[in-house]
XYZ file of C-alpha atoms in Angstrom:
369
model
C -0.110 -0.036 -0.350
C 0.974 3.715 -0.623
C 0.535 6.642 1.489
C 1.709 5.614 4.351
C -1.115 2.991 4.535
C 0.703 0.173 5.331
C -0.275 0.231 9.112
C 0.184 -3.608 11.523
C 0.716 -3.367 14.484
C 0.769 -6.521 16.901
C 0.512 -8.003 20.007
C 1.999 -11.621 22.177
C -0.215 -11.304 25.721
C 0.086 -15.410 27.635
C -2.654 -16.384 28.164
C -2.486 -17.276 31.704
C -1.935 -13.833 32.462
C -6.208 -13.390 31.907
C -8.324 -12.688 35.319
C -11.130 -15.153 36.439
C -14.409 -13.661 35.862
C -15.546 -10.465 37.145
C -18.419 -11.731 39.100
C -16.858 -13.901 40.519
C -14.696 -10.794 41.994
C -17.011 -8.224 41.802
C -18.052 -7.221 45.864
C -22.079 -8.116 46.881
C -24.665 -6.507 45.588
C -27.086 -4.707 48.384
C -29.953 -6.248 48.794
C -33.490 -4.489 48.095
C -34.290 -4.521 51.818
C -30.678 -2.379 53.288
C -29.825 0.092 50.251
C -31.306 2.180 47.983
C -31.021 1.399 44.393
C -28.579 4.392 44.102
C -26.286 2.787 46.741
C -23.034 1.814 45.502
C -20.431 -0.010 47.449
C -16.636 0.232 47.161
C -14.666 -2.310 47.483
C -9.590 -1.123 46.632
C -8.932 -2.236 43.240
C -13.036 -3.534 42.240
C -15.774 -1.734 40.180
C -17.944 -0.378 41.488
C -21.438 -2.502 41.262
C -24.531 -1.100 42.370
C -28.077 -3.367 41.409
C -31.215 -2.052 40.029
C -35.168 -2.029 39.657
C -36.088 -3.184 37.033
C -37.636 -2.230 34.855
C -41.433 -2.195 33.806
C -40.915 -3.368 30.128
C -38.216 -5.498 30.860
C -38.431 -9.702 31.013
C -38.522 -11.110 34.543
C -37.163 -14.483 35.840
C -38.951 -17.346 36.651
C -38.209 -20.419 39.093
C -37.294 -20.513 42.059
C -34.614 -17.360 42.726
C -38.054 -15.117 40.568
C -35.884 -12.245 43.310
C -32.333 -12.502 40.693
C -32.473 -8.709 38.734
C -32.912 -9.033 35.632
C -30.789 -5.722 35.164
C -27.700 -4.983 36.705
C -24.783 -1.389 36.612
C -21.251 -1.679 36.748
C -20.434 2.059 37.597
C -16.490 2.688 37.427
C -14.747 6.468 37.852
C -11.747 6.872 34.510
C -8.546 7.728 35.339
C -5.476 8.638 33.613
C -4.484 5.160 32.528
C -6.898 4.216 31.388
C -7.177 6.868 28.135
C -5.355 7.527 24.673
C -2.863 10.854 25.521
C -5.449 13.311 24.778
C -7.761 11.760 28.033
C -10.444 10.291 25.299
C -10.952 6.728 27.134
C -9.431 4.206 25.270
C -12.767 2.295 23.503
C -11.018 -0.973 24.524
C -11.325 -0.399 28.320
C -15.980 0.412 27.861
C -15.487 -3.134 25.757
C -14.937 -5.102 28.983
C -16.516 -3.248 31.134
C -19.283 -4.278 28.651
C -18.253 -7.966 28.285
C -18.254 -8.654 32.715
C -22.434 -7.059 33.588
C -22.964 -9.294 30.685
C -21.058 -11.941 32.757
C -22.264 -10.818 35.572
C -26.213 -11.418 34.982
C -26.406 -13.833 32.926
C -24.502 -16.248 34.608
C -27.026 -15.246 37.562
C -29.924 -16.116 35.481
C -28.254 -19.047 34.155
C -27.564 -19.784 37.577
C -31.240 -18.728 39.362
C -32.707 -22.556 38.931
C -31.628 -25.901 40.852
C -29.547 -27.838 38.407
C -26.315 -28.251 37.491
C -23.627 -24.866 38.063
C -22.865 -23.699 35.666
C -21.184 -19.633 34.161
C -22.021 -18.129 31.106
C -19.481 -17.961 28.357
C -19.993 -15.127 25.237
C -20.666 -16.418 22.461
C -20.726 -13.577 20.191
C -20.428 -9.494 20.359
C -22.917 -7.908 18.382
C -22.180 -4.312 16.863
C -21.242 -1.586 19.058
C -21.612 1.356 18.192
C -19.405 4.663 20.603
C -21.409 7.450 20.262
C -19.510 9.735 22.103
C -16.231 9.593 23.841
C -16.018 9.172 27.160
C -13.192 11.204 29.758
C -10.473 11.074 32.054
C -12.691 11.935 35.473
C -16.584 11.554 34.742
C -17.797 8.100 35.691
C -19.027 5.531 33.867
C -22.601 3.516 34.548
C -22.932 0.589 32.409
C -25.949 -0.756 32.459
C -27.103 -4.818 30.928
C -30.432 -6.338 31.418
C -31.216 -9.520 30.085
C -33.931 -8.914 26.944
C -34.242 -12.624 25.301
C -34.067 -15.935 25.687
C -33.363 -19.264 23.918
C -33.004 -22.921 24.550
C -28.949 -22.442 25.029
C -28.249 -19.013 25.071
C -29.426 -15.297 26.458
C -29.071 -12.330 24.595
C -27.718 -9.093 26.878
C -28.354 -5.831 25.978
C -25.810 -3.234 27.269
C -25.826 0.684 27.039
C -23.006 3.318 28.883
C -23.612 6.273 29.993
C -20.941 8.392 30.983
C -21.528 11.234 34.212
C -19.310 14.459 33.897
C -19.739 14.444 38.483
C -18.786 18.440 38.674
C -22.735 19.042 36.907
C -24.459 15.932 36.860
C -24.328 16.195 33.258
C -24.849 12.148 31.579
C -25.045 11.173 28.071
C -25.288 7.973 25.961
C -21.733 6.555 25.213
C -22.330 2.715 24.658
C -25.012 0.826 23.071
C -24.057 -3.055 22.767
C -25.772 -6.643 22.641
C -24.055 -9.757 23.496
C -25.085 -13.349 23.559
C -24.038 -15.480 26.234
C -24.606 -19.709 26.244
C -24.078 -21.636 29.763
C -21.506 -23.860 30.189
C -20.884 -26.380 32.851
C -18.708 -25.727 35.495
C -17.272 -29.666 35.907
C -17.790 -30.086 31.454
C -16.849 -26.052 30.102
C -17.338 -28.420 26.957
C -20.827 -29.137 27.741
C -23.835 -26.423 27.100
C -26.734 -25.795 28.744
C -30.502 -25.472 29.338
C -31.285 -21.297 29.728
C -34.001 -20.960 32.480
C -36.654 -19.135 31.042
C -37.865 -16.329 30.805
C -41.400 -14.204 31.447
C -42.477 -11.479 29.262
C -45.084 -8.560 29.708
C -45.629 -8.486 26.244
C -45.545 -11.371 23.726
C -44.823 -8.646 21.137
C -41.399 -8.697 23.925
C -40.805 -13.072 23.232
C -41.439 -11.899 19.078
C -38.914 -9.386 18.674
C -36.345 -11.523 21.091
C -36.624 -13.950 17.937
C -36.073 -12.509 15.805
C -33.092 -10.693 16.762
C -31.961 -14.605 17.965
C -32.534 -15.827 14.451
C -30.244 -12.859 12.471
C -27.584 -13.060 14.802
C -27.934 -16.763 13.967
C -27.816 -16.232 10.242
C -24.790 -14.230 10.601
C -22.946 -16.845 12.212
C -23.934 -19.224 9.931
C -22.589 -16.857 7.018
C -19.387 -16.846 9.260
C -18.975 -20.133 9.098
C -19.224 -20.148 5.903
C -16.907 -17.743 4.572
C -14.754 -18.468 6.860
C -14.411 -22.308 7.067
C -13.763 -22.181 10.725
C -16.954 -22.423 13.694
C -17.481 -19.802 16.359
C -17.553 -21.080 20.137
C -17.756 -19.282 23.295
C -15.531 -18.348 25.651
C -14.661 -17.337 29.601
C -13.011 -13.637 30.334
C -12.685 -12.500 26.523
C -12.623 -8.895 28.563
C -8.947 -8.399 28.283
C -8.643 -10.440 24.713
C -11.142 -7.767 23.911
C -9.403 -4.838 25.429
C -6.011 -5.814 23.134
C -7.849 -6.075 20.260
C -9.145 -2.290 20.472
C -5.283 -1.297 21.468
C -4.230 -3.177 18.239
C -6.565 -1.233 16.586
C -5.926 2.289 17.994
C -1.745 1.515 17.357
C -2.757 1.437 13.371
C -4.931 4.049 12.756
C -2.625 6.330 14.860
C -0.072 5.281 13.181
C -1.867 6.181 9.667
C -3.561 9.135 11.060
C -0.475 10.983 13.118
C -3.531 12.742 15.638
C -6.308 11.816 18.417
C -7.914 8.518 17.590
C -11.353 7.316 18.314
C -13.229 4.457 18.508
C -16.549 5.165 16.745
C -17.757 1.316 16.296
C -17.222 -2.662 16.534
C -18.585 -4.978 14.175
C -19.541 -8.235 15.174
C -16.604 -9.784 17.122
C -16.211 -13.584 16.732
C -14.850 -16.037 18.264
C -13.683 -19.107 16.786
C -11.745 -20.653 19.297
C -10.945 -20.866 23.203
C -7.319 -19.910 23.964
C -6.087 -22.175 25.958
C -4.059 -22.239 29.507
C -0.653 -22.012 28.188
C -0.734 -20.510 24.919
C 0.802 -17.760 23.851
C -1.809 -14.993 21.622
C -0.292 -12.783 19.311
C -3.306 -10.186 18.547
C -2.328 -8.114 14.906
C -4.779 -5.593 13.122
C -4.424 -4.505 8.873
C -6.832 -1.022 7.960
C -8.856 -2.465 5.094
C -10.514 0.444 3.935
C -10.726 4.072 4.724
C -13.875 6.577 3.737
C -13.602 10.543 3.910
C -13.699 10.213 8.355
C -12.988 6.292 8.871
C -11.184 4.097 8.956
C -12.206 0.076 9.285
C -9.560 -1.822 10.379
C -9.710 -5.990 11.102
C -8.134 -7.095 14.039
C -7.144 -11.764 14.058
C -6.301 -13.016 17.634
C -4.270 -16.321 16.911
C -2.221 -19.006 19.642
C 0.320 -20.174 19.960
C -0.118 -23.295 22.233
C 4.236 -23.576 22.966
C 3.892 -26.428 25.231
C 2.104 -28.473 23.213
C 4.235 -29.695 19.471
C 1.221 -31.907 18.720
C -1.775 -28.123 18.307
C -1.145 -25.702 16.060
C -1.471 -22.221 15.767
C -4.308 -21.199 14.843
C -7.489 -18.197 14.721
C -9.291 -17.377 17.968
C -11.327 -14.263 17.407
C -11.558 -11.643 14.941
C -12.931 -8.330 14.799
C -13.342 -5.013 12.375
C -13.106 -1.641 14.493
C -13.887 1.204 13.126
C -12.240 4.635 13.725
C -12.615 8.525 13.709
C -9.881 11.513 13.560
C -10.535 14.302 16.254
C -8.963 17.675 16.788
C -7.497 18.752 19.423
C -11.315 20.505 19.961
C -12.690 17.235 19.522
C -14.420 17.334 15.816
C -13.797 15.283 12.971
C -11.480 14.970 10.597
C -10.716 14.161 7.207
C -8.108 10.813 7.352
C -5.869 10.047 4.692
C -6.706 7.173 1.459
C -6.217 4.519 2.187
C -3.951 2.855 -1.323
C -4.671 -0.923 -1.608
C -2.158 -2.156 -4.677
C -2.494 -6.290 -4.342
C -4.833 -7.774 -4.942
C -6.213 -9.425 -1.463
C -5.572 -5.899 -0.642
C -8.092 -3.943 -3.334
C -10.553 -6.833 -2.454
C -10.225 -6.781 1.696
C -10.802 -2.725 0.174
C -14.270 -3.402 -1.830
C -15.503 -5.637 1.357
C -15.151 -2.403 3.236
C -16.522 -0.532 1.353
C -19.464 -3.489 1.465
C -19.682 -3.765 5.030
C -19.506 0.538 4.802
C -22.791 1.615 2.364
C -24.732 -0.915 4.310
C -24.254 0.095 7.555
C -24.907 3.815 5.954
C -27.190 2.608 4.402
C -29.297 0.850 7.593
C -28.446 4.895 10.184
C -30.197 6.569 7.390
C -33.563 3.969 7.263
C -33.530 4.146 10.952
C -33.044 8.343 11.467
C -36.222 8.114 8.831
C -37.781 5.792 10.861
C -37.577 7.767 14.158
C -37.949 11.190 11.708
């Protein structure tokens, strides 16, 4: 590629250093009889958490543990090590908090009835939009809610609000949809059944079923396109954070300006990252529009202690970044000039994704108008 367009970055990390599921480390949530819903409990080094009352339109849980909340919130103040040099919080930091909230609520729900104990593993992250930058000193409020369950999966929708603690002003910064499946603690290769939820309106279940069928079709298309399978994984938050960091390096090298994550296309997990593996995360720019850049990020696992298993693809995703001026306004980005046939093919595929998403946003805007 010409014009400074060949931008790649890689990050190696042993998977053994990744932490356990955040739900096991979080402090206890206050019960409604002990504290008001807005009370925040803090513990050194841990995320601040508080239980939220269930919205009237939310799906409710059925079974012996029906009192288990179907919505939770994780809160944390953003610190300097969460952000880039311009003070904007890394998209990977937000992605990690989103996944932690989803893992906590889905694991709680999957264990809400008597039966085999399990842990909810992330199977897929739908497109995640970064609507507004978050800055150092602001408080992130990550709200997760169970919106649909199938026989073996849980849909969790997550909204992230940023709060300026000086003025009290809040704004929506992120929206995401995640799918989890329950894996047995006795055998993590065994998928268990999900306790059903009771919907307040029949339309909720029908809309949820449509979303389930749509993401199932997309997973099948990914399988057909890549020739591999999509598997649920445990504790993917650290990997997702590193993927965003690598994409950010590629974008920053290309623009030489302040860059922020604009969106993340569906993150697909192709295989589990096994203990003792070294993961290599690489990124390459695939497409540029006038004011955005698409970076493909690949995660490969190398089982260095096992000579019988070859290096394999563990995860992949497309990140979209935008360039910002010192005043926070979007800037034009240098155009990518593909040269080889593979580069031209990836560029046209990225252009197709860009135009498809642009048309979708325009359709949504017309519908709301």
